[in-house]
Coordinates of C-alpha atoms in Angstrom, one line a residue:
Chain N
G1 CA -105.1 -28.6 -15.4
A2 CA -105.3 -29.6 -11.9
V3 CA -107.8 -31.9 -10.6
V4 CA -108.1 -30.8 -7.2
S5 CA -110.9 -33.3 -5.3
Q6 CA -113.0 -31.7 -2.3
H7 CA -115.2 -33.4 -0.2
P8 CA -117.2 -32.7 1.0
S9 CA -119.3 -30.5 -1.6
W10 CA -122.1 -29.6 1.3
V11 CA -122.8 -29.9 5.2
I12 CA -125.0 -28.9 7.7
C13 CA -124.0 -29.6 10.9
K14 CA -125.7 -28.1 14.3
S15 CA -124.1 -25.4 16.2
G16 CA -121.5 -26.5 18.6
T17 CA -119.9 -29.7 16.4
S18 CA -116.9 -29.7 14.1
V19 CA -116.8 -30.6 10.2
K20 CA -113.7 -31.7 8.7
I21 CA -113.2 -30.4 4.7
E22 CA -110.3 -32.3 2.8
C23 CA -109.1 -31.6 -0.3
R24 CA -106.9 -34.1 -2.2
S25 CA -104.8 -33.1 -5.1
L26 CA -105.4 -35.8 -7.2
D27 CA -102.7 -35.9 -10.5
F28 CA -99.6 -33.8 -8.3
Q29 CA -97.7 -33.2 -5.3
A30 CA -99.1 -30.2 -3.5
T31 CA -96.8 -28.2 -1.0
T32 CA -98.7 -26.4 -0.7
M33 CA -102.3 -25.0 -0.1
F34 CA -104.5 -22.0 0.2
W35 CA -107.4 -22.2 2.2
Y36 CA -110.2 -19.9 1.2
R37 CA -113.8 -18.7 2.4
Q38 CA -116.7 -17.1 0.4
F39 CA -119.7 -15.0 1.7
P40 CA -122.5 -14.5 -0.3
K41 CA -121.7 -11.4 -3.0
Q42 CA -118.4 -10.8 -1.8
S43 CA -114.9 -12.6 -3.2
L44 CA -113.1 -15.1 -2.0
M45 CA -110.8 -13.8 1.4
L46 CA -107.6 -16.2 2.0
M47 CA -107.7 -17.3 5.2
A48 CA -104.7 -19.6 5.9
T49 CA -101.9 -20.8 3.3
S50 CA -100.7 -25.1 4.3
N51 CA -97.6 -26.0 3.8
E52 CA -96.5 -29.9 3.9
G53 CA -95.2 -30.6 6.9
S54 CA -95.3 -27.8 8.4
K55 CA -97.1 -25.2 10.7
A56 CA -100.0 -23.2 8.4
T57 CA -100.1 -19.4 8.0
Y58 CA -103.0 -18.1 9.4
E59 CA -104.4 -14.3 7.7
Q60 CA -104.8 -11.9 10.0
G61 CA -108.5 -12.3 11.6
V62 CA -108.5 -15.8 11.4
E63 CA -108.0 -17.9 14.4
K64 CA -105.8 -20.7 14.5
D65 CA -107.3 -22.4 17.4
K66 CA -110.6 -22.9 15.3
F67 CA -109.5 -23.2 11.7
L68 CA -107.4 -26.5 12.1
I69 CA -105.1 -27.3 9.5
N70 CA -103.3 -30.5 8.5
H71 CA -101.3 -31.2 5.3
A72 CA -99.8 -34.4 6.7
S73 CA -98.9 -35.4 3.1
L74 CA -98.5 -33.8 -1.0
T75 CA -101.9 -34.9 -1.6
L76 CA -104.1 -34.3 1.1
S77 CA -104.9 -30.9 3.1
T78 CA -107.1 -30.8 5.6
L79 CA -109.5 -27.7 7.4
T80 CA -111.1 -28.5 10.3
V81 CA -114.4 -25.9 11.3
T82 CA -113.9 -26.8 15.3
S83 CA -116.9 -25.9 17.0
A84 CA -119.2 -24.3 14.6
H85 CA -121.3 -20.9 14.6
P86 CA -123.8 -20.3 12.7
E87 CA -121.7 -17.5 11.6
D88 CA -118.9 -20.1 9.8
S89 CA -121.9 -20.6 7.9
S90 CA -120.4 -20.0 4.1
F91 CA -118.4 -21.5 0.8
Y92 CA -114.8 -22.6 2.1
I93 CA -112.5 -23.3 -0.9
C94 CA -109.2 -24.9 -1.5
S95 CA -107.1 -24.0 -4.1
P96 CA -103.5 -25.5 -4.6
L97 CA -100.2 -23.2 -5.1
P98 CA -100.1 -23.9 -8.9
G99 CA -96.8 -26.7 -9.4
T100 CA -95.0 -25.0 -11.9
S101 CA -94.7 -21.2 -11.6
N102 CA -96.3 -18.6 -9.8
N103 CA -97.3 -17.5 -12.9
S104 CA -99.4 -20.4 -13.8
P105 CA -103.2 -20.4 -13.4
L106 CA -104.9 -21.5 -9.9
H107 CA -107.2 -24.7 -9.9
F108 CA -109.4 -24.6 -7.1
G109 CA -111.3 -27.5 -5.6
N110 CA -115.3 -27.6 -5.9
G111 CA -115.9 -25.8 -2.9
T112 CA -118.0 -27.0 0.4
R113 CA -120.5 -25.1 1.2
L114 CA -121.2 -25.3 5.7
T115 CA -124.5 -24.5 6.9
V116 CA -124.5 -24.4 10.5
T117 CA -127.9 -24.4 12.2
Chain U
R1 CA -106.6 2.0 -2.7
K2 CA -107.7 -1.7 -3.3
E3 CA -104.9 -4.0 -4.6
V4 CA -108.0 -5.3 -7.3
E5 CA -110.7 -3.4 -8.7
Q6 CA -113.7 -4.2 -10.4
D7 CA -117.6 -3.2 -10.8
P8 CA -119.3 -5.3 -9.0
G9 CA -122.5 -4.9 -11.2
P10 CA -124.9 -6.4 -11.9
F11 CA -124.4 -6.1 -16.3
N12 CA -127.9 -6.9 -17.5
V13 CA -127.7 -7.4 -21.4
P14 CA -129.5 -9.1 -23.5
E15 CA -128.6 -12.2 -25.1
G16 CA -127.0 -11.4 -28.9
A17 CA -125.2 -7.9 -26.8
T18 CA -121.3 -7.3 -26.6
V19 CA -120.3 -6.7 -23.0
A20 CA -116.7 -5.5 -21.5
F21 CA -115.9 -6.0 -18.0
N22 CA -112.6 -3.8 -16.9
C23 CA -110.5 -4.6 -13.5
T24 CA -107.8 -2.4 -12.2
Y25 CA -105.3 -3.0 -10.1
S26 CA -102.6 -1.2 -8.0
N27 CA -99.3 -3.4 -7.8
S28 CA -97.4 -3.0 -11.5
A29 CA -95.2 -5.8 -10.3
S30 CA -98.1 -8.1 -10.9
Q31 CA -96.5 -10.6 -13.5
S32 CA -99.7 -12.4 -14.6
F33 CA -103.5 -12.1 -14.6
F34 CA -106.7 -14.2 -15.3
W35 CA -109.8 -14.3 -15.6
Y36 CA -112.5 -16.8 -13.9
R37 CA -115.7 -17.6 -13.8
Q38 CA -117.9 -18.4 -11.7
D39 CA -121.2 -19.9 -10.8
C40 CA -123.1 -19.7 -8.3
R41 CA -122.3 -22.0 -5.2
K42 CA -119.9 -23.3 -7.7
E43 CA -115.9 -22.8 -7.3
P44 CA -114.0 -20.4 -9.9
K45 CA -113.2 -22.0 -13.0
L46 CA -110.6 -20.9 -15.2
L47 CA -112.0 -18.8 -18.0
M48 CA -108.8 -17.7 -19.5
S49 CA -105.6 -15.7 -19.0
V50 CA -104.3 -12.6 -20.5
Y51 CA -101.8 -12.3 -22.3
S52 CA -99.6 -8.5 -22.9
S53 CA -100.5 -8.9 -26.8
G54 CA -104.5 -9.0 -25.5
N55 CA -105.5 -12.4 -26.3
E56 CA -109.2 -14.4 -27.6
D57 CA -111.0 -17.5 -27.5
G58 CA -114.0 -17.3 -29.2
R59 CA -116.6 -15.2 -28.1
F60 CA -114.4 -14.0 -25.5
T61 CA -111.5 -11.0 -26.0
A62 CA -109.1 -10.3 -23.0
Q63 CA -106.5 -7.4 -23.2
L64 CA -103.7 -6.0 -20.8
N65 CA -103.0 -2.7 -20.4
R66 CA -99.9 -2.5 -17.8
A67 CA -99.5 1.3 -18.6
S68 CA -102.9 1.9 -17.1
Q69 CA -102.6 -1.3 -15.2
Y70 CA -106.1 -2.7 -16.3
I71 CA -107.2 -6.1 -17.4
S72 CA -110.1 -6.0 -19.9
L73 CA -112.9 -8.9 -20.7
L74 CA -114.6 -8.5 -24.1
I75 CA -117.9 -11.0 -24.7
R76 CA -119.2 -11.0 -27.8
D77 CA -122.9 -12.7 -29.1
S78 CA -123.5 -13.5 -25.4
K79 CA -125.4 -16.3 -24.3
L80 CA -128.0 -16.9 -21.6
S81 CA -125.1 -19.7 -20.9
D82 CA -122.8 -16.8 -20.0
S83 CA -124.6 -15.3 -17.0
A84 CA -122.1 -16.1 -13.8
T85 CA -119.7 -13.8 -12.2
Y86 CA -116.0 -13.0 -13.7
L87 CA -113.1 -12.5 -11.4
C88 CA -110.0 -11.1 -12.4
V89 CA -106.9 -12.7 -10.7
L90 CA -103.4 -11.7 -10.3
G91 CA -100.7 -14.0 -9.9
G92 CA -96.9 -13.7 -10.1
S93 CA -96.6 -13.4 -6.0
Y94 CA -96.6 -16.2 -3.8
I95 CA -100.6 -15.5 -2.9
P96 CA -102.7 -15.0 -5.6
T97 CA -104.7 -11.8 -5.8
F98 CA -108.5 -11.5 -6.6
G99 CA -111.0 -9.0 -7.3
R100 CA -114.5 -9.6 -5.9
G101 CA -116.4 -10.3 -9.1
T102 CA -118.1 -8.4 -12.0
S103 CA -122.0 -10.2 -11.7
L104 CA -123.0 -10.7 -15.7
I105 CA -127.0 -11.4 -16.7
V106 CA -128.0 -12.6 -19.9
H107 CA -131.7 -12.3 -20.7
P108 CA -134.2 -13.0 -23.5

């Protein structure tokens, strides 16, 4: 299966600072990357879809100026949480669009647990 | 109606028990179905795909009922290590759809 590396695994930051999360596809080219957020005891919620070389598509209610997504290459997509606040504390997970077909299973990065103090 | 519905549980069962989860979906055009396992503070990991004819992988059996629009997961001879949240995921469209997960707790 696809290997996806996500860094950092966890981060604690102060309110008002920015945090960058990287997601790398190690053995394939990811033209599309899904970014999810998961709060405790809740389902994964899609935040945005990033496409290599173009602007990301954000889900309703997700501020594009707060959650900056960059997908500059086929192997790297980044999510930057700008001016983080305690309510942004969550588990962030990336997942590339299955390469072969829409019927292929998803693979996920190992996730980033963000805690904003 | 939500696109994918799962009973959040928790299902609390003793070791060795058989337990089954269902997941109902509303989009009849869904083409692919999967069960994922998610441990606390970890990313979801693929447990098994669900095929129309049903499929088995060791103690795990997955089934699809297109007419009633649900998929199921049966776990036989539960182990303590089976304790986790089980997510159903629907594919086949550009953006996959997730259930909120069913929590399973296996106790000694």
